[in-house]
C-alpha cells in the first residue's frame, strides 16, 4: 500500500514538473482501481476522485495574477435617514450703529370750555392759550357777549358757524374782536386762530342765551372744547 501511495505521488509530481498537458477545463484528479491517474472534468464510474494534497502532490503557490479590470458601479443605495434638524444657533451679531434722532413731537392739549352763567355775570375768561384769550359775560337781560383778544400782533382769526362767517388776517393786541354768536346767542361755531410764533388754536362750541338753555337753569351758555397746538 505504501508502495502504491508513493507511486501516485511520484506520478502526479512528475506530471506537474514535466508540464504534462491536460484538458483545459480539467478540474479533478481521478484514479482507477489499477492505480492509473487521470485529469478530468468529473471522474467516471469505477474511478475515485482524489485530493493531490492528501499525498503531498500539491505544488508551490504560484505568483499572483494581474489585477483584473475595475468592475462597473453598483446600483444606488437607499436614501439615508433624515438628519436631526437645524444646526445650532450662530453667535449674536454686533450691535448696529445708533439711528438718527427723530423729530420732536407736538405738545398739543385739549381744553374744556364751559361757561354756565346766570344773568348779571361779569366778563369771565373761558379760554387762555397764552396767546389767545376768550372772555364771556351775561348781562341783566340774559344776553350773552363773547370777546377774543390776542397777546401778539399780526395774528389771524377765522370764524365759521351756522349764521354769518367772518375772518381777520391782521388781528392785533390793541383791537379785541367781538365773537358773540348771532341769532340771540343761539349758534354752533368754529374758530381757528394762528399767530406769527406758530401757535394754533381751534375752538368748537355751542352758545345759547335768551332761550332758557339747559332747561332754564342758566341764562347764558358757552360749551365746547379748544385744541391748542
Coordinates of C-alpha atoms in Angstrom, one line a residue:
X1 CA 0.0 0.0 0.0
X2 CA 2.8 2.3 0.8
X3 CA 4.4 1.4 -2.5
X4 CA 1.2 2.4 -4.4
X5 CA 0.9 5.8 -2.5
X6 CA 4.5 6.7 -3.3
X7 CA 3.9 5.8 -6.9
X8 CA 0.9 8.1 -7.0
X9 CA 2.9 10.9 -5.6
X10 CA 5.7 10.4 -8.0
X11 CA 3.4 10.3 -11.0
X12 CA 1.4 13.5 -10.0
X13 CA 4.6 15.3 -9.2
X14 CA 6.2 14.2 -12.4
X15 CA 3.2 15.4 -14.4
X16 CA 3.3 18.8 -12.7
X17 CA 7.1 19.2 -13.1
X18 CA 7.1 18.0 -16.7
X19 CA 4.2 20.2 -17.6
X20 CA 2.2 17.4 -19.0
X21 CA -0.8 18.8 -20.8
X22 CA -4.2 18.2 -19.5
X23 CA -7.6 19.2 -20.8
X24 CA -8.0 23.0 -20.4
X25 CA -11.1 22.6 -18.3
X26 CA -10.0 19.6 -16.2
X27 CA -10.5 20.3 -12.6
X28 CA -10.3 17.0 -10.7
X29 CA -7.8 14.1 -10.3
X30 CA -9.3 10.6 -10.8
X31 CA -7.7 7.3 -10.0
X32 CA -8.8 3.8 -11.3
X33 CA -8.6 0.7 -9.3
X34 CA -5.5 -0.2 -11.3
X35 CA -3.8 3.0 -9.9
X36 CA -3.9 4.9 -13.1
X37 CA -4.4 8.7 -12.7
X38 CA -6.4 11.0 -15.0
X39 CA -7.3 14.6 -15.0
X40 CA -10.9 15.0 -15.9
X41 CA -13.8 17.4 -15.5
X42 CA -15.5 14.7 -13.5
X43 CA -14.4 11.2 -12.5
X44 CA -16.0 8.2 -14.4
X45 CA -17.6 5.2 -13.0
X46 CA -15.2 2.9 -11.1
X47 CA -12.9 5.9 -10.7
X48 CA -12.3 7.8 -7.4
X49 CA -11.6 11.5 -7.1
X50 CA -8.5 12.1 -5.0
X51 CA -7.0 15.2 -3.5
X52 CA -3.4 15.6 -4.6
X53 CA -2.7 17.4 -1.3
X54 CA -3.6 14.2 0.5
X55 CA -0.4 12.6 -0.6
X56 CA 1.7 15.7 -0.9
X57 CA 1.3 16.3 -4.6
X58 CA 0.3 20.0 -4.3
X59 CA 2.8 22.2 -5.8
X60 CA 4.1 25.5 -4.5
X61 CA 1.8 28.6 -4.6
X62 CA 2.0 30.3 -7.9
X63 CA 2.7 34.0 -8.4
X64 CA -0.2 36.4 -8.1
X65 CA -2.0 37.1 -11.4
X66 CA -2.6 40.5 -12.9
X67 CA -5.2 42.7 -11.3
X68 CA -8.5 42.4 -13.2
X69 CA -10.3 45.4 -14.6
X70 CA -12.4 47.6 -12.3
X71 CA -16.0 46.4 -12.1
X72 CA -18.9 48.6 -13.1
X73 CA -20.6 50.9 -10.5
X74 CA -23.2 49.2 -8.4
X75 CA -26.8 50.4 -8.1
X76 CA -27.5 53.5 -6.0
X77 CA -28.1 52.6 -2.3
X78 CA -31.3 53.6 -0.5
X79 CA -31.7 57.2 0.8
X80 CA -30.3 57.6 4.4
X81 CA -32.4 58.8 7.3
X82 CA -33.3 62.5 7.7
X83 CA -30.9 64.4 9.8
X84 CA -31.6 65.6 13.3
X85 CA -32.8 69.1 12.1
X86 CA -31.4 72.6 12.0
X87 CA -27.9 73.3 13.2
X88 CA -27.0 75.2 16.3
X89 CA -27.8 78.9 16.5
X90 CA -25.0 81.1 15.4
X91 CA -23.4 83.8 17.7
X92 CA -25.2 87.1 18.1
X93 CA -24.1 89.8 15.7
X94 CA -22.5 93.1 16.6
X95 CA -24.8 95.9 17.6
X96 CA -25.6 98.2 14.7
X97 CA -25.0 102.0 14.7
X98 CA -27.4 104.3 16.5
X99 CA -30.0 105.8 14.2
X100 CA -30.5 109.5 13.8
X101 CA -32.8 111.1 16.4
X102 CA -36.4 111.6 15.4
X103 CA -38.2 114.8 15.2
X104 CA -39.7 116.4 18.3
X105 CA -43.4 115.7 18.7
X106 CA -46.0 118.3 19.4
X107 CA -47.3 119.3 22.8
X108 CA -50.9 119.8 21.9
X109 CA -53.6 119.9 24.6
X110 CA -57.3 119.9 24.7
X111 CA -59.0 122.5 27.0
X112 CA -62.7 122.3 28.1
X113 CA -64.8 125.4 27.6
X114 CA -67.8 125.6 29.9
X115 CA -69.5 128.9 30.7
X116 CA -72.8 128.5 32.5
X117 CA -73.9 131.8 33.9
X118 CA -76.9 133.5 35.5
X119 CA -77.9 137.0 34.5
X120 CA -75.6 139.8 35.5
X121 CA -72.5 137.6 35.3
X122 CA -69.5 139.9 34.5
X123 CA -66.8 139.2 32.0
X124 CA -65.1 135.8 32.7
X125 CA -62.1 134.2 31.0
X126 CA -63.2 130.9 29.5
X127 CA -60.0 130.2 27.5
X128 CA -56.4 131.4 27.8
X129 CA -53.8 129.8 25.5
X130 CA -51.1 132.2 26.4
X131 CA -51.6 134.0 23.0
X132 CA -55.4 133.9 22.6
X133 CA -57.8 134.9 25.3
X134 CA -61.6 134.4 25.1
X135 CA -64.0 136.0 27.7
X136 CA -67.8 135.7 28.1
X137 CA -70.4 137.7 30.1
X138 CA -74.1 137.6 30.6
X139 CA -75.9 140.9 31.3
X140 CA -79.0 141.6 33.3
X141 CA -81.3 140.7 30.4
X142 CA -79.6 137.3 29.9
X143 CA -77.8 138.5 26.8
X144 CA -74.6 136.7 26.0
X145 CA -71.4 138.5 25.0
X146 CA -68.2 136.8 23.8
X147 CA -64.8 138.6 23.1
X148 CA -61.5 137.3 21.7
X149 CA -58.2 139.1 22.4
X150 CA -54.7 138.3 21.1
X151 CA -51.5 138.9 23.0
X152 CA -49.4 139.3 19.8
X153 CA -50.0 141.4 16.7
X154 CA -50.5 140.2 13.1
X155 CA -52.4 137.1 14.2
X156 CA -55.3 135.6 12.2
X157 CA -58.8 134.6 13.4
X158 CA -61.3 132.8 11.2
X159 CA -64.8 132.0 12.4
X160 CA -67.4 129.7 10.8
X161 CA -70.8 129.0 12.1
X162 CA -74.4 128.3 11.1
X163 CA -75.0 132.0 10.5
X164 CA -72.5 134.7 9.4
X165 CA -68.8 133.8 8.9
X166 CA -66.0 136.3 9.4
X167 CA -62.2 136.5 9.1
X168 CA -59.4 138.7 10.4
X169 CA -56.0 138.4 8.9
X170 CA -54.4 141.2 10.9
X171 CA -55.6 140.6 14.4
X172 CA -53.7 142.9 16.8
X173 CA -53.5 143.1 20.6
X174 CA -55.0 146.6 20.6
X175 CA -58.2 145.6 18.8
X176 CA -60.2 142.8 20.5
X177 CA -62.8 141.1 18.3
X178 CA -66.5 140.6 19.3
X179 CA -67.3 137.0 18.5
X180 CA -70.7 136.9 20.2
X181 CA -73.0 134.4 18.5
X182 CA -75.8 135.7 16.3
X183 CA -79.4 134.8 16.5
X184 CA -79.8 136.0 20.1
X185 CA -76.8 133.9 21.1
X186 CA -78.1 130.5 19.8
X187 CA -75.4 129.1 17.5
X188 CA -72.8 126.5 16.9
X189 CA -69.4 127.9 15.8
X190 CA -65.8 127.0 15.0
X191 CA -62.8 129.4 15.4
X192 CA -59.3 128.9 14.0
X193 CA -56.6 131.2 15.5
X194 CA -52.9 131.4 14.5
X195 CA -50.1 133.8 15.3
X196 CA -46.5 134.5 13.9
X197 CA -44.8 132.4 16.6
X198 CA -46.6 129.2 15.4
X199 CA -49.3 128.7 18.0
X200 CA -52.6 127.3 16.6
X201 CA -55.9 127.2 18.5
X202 CA -59.1 125.6 17.2
X203 CA -62.3 126.2 19.2
X204 CA -65.6 124.4 18.7
X205 CA -68.5 125.4 20.8
X206 CA -72.2 125.9 21.1
X207 CA -73.8 129.0 22.6
X208 CA -77.3 129.8 23.8
X209 CA -79.0 132.7 25.7
X210 CA -82.4 134.2 26.0
X211 CA -83.9 130.9 25.2
X212 CA -83.7 129.1 28.5
X213 CA -80.5 127.0 27.9
X214 CA -80.2 123.8 29.9
X215 CA -83.9 123.8 30.7
X216 CA -83.8 127.3 32.0
X217 CA -81.3 126.5 34.8
X218 CA -78.9 129.1 33.4
X219 CA -79.3 132.4 31.5
X220 CA -76.2 132.1 29.2
X221 CA -74.3 129.1 27.9
X222 CA -71.0 128.6 26.0
X223 CA -69.9 125.0 26.0
X224 CA -67.2 123.3 23.9
X225 CA -63.5 122.4 23.5
X226 CA -60.3 124.2 22.4
X227 CA -57.4 122.4 20.8
X228 CA -54.1 124.2 21.4
X229 CA -51.0 123.3 19.4

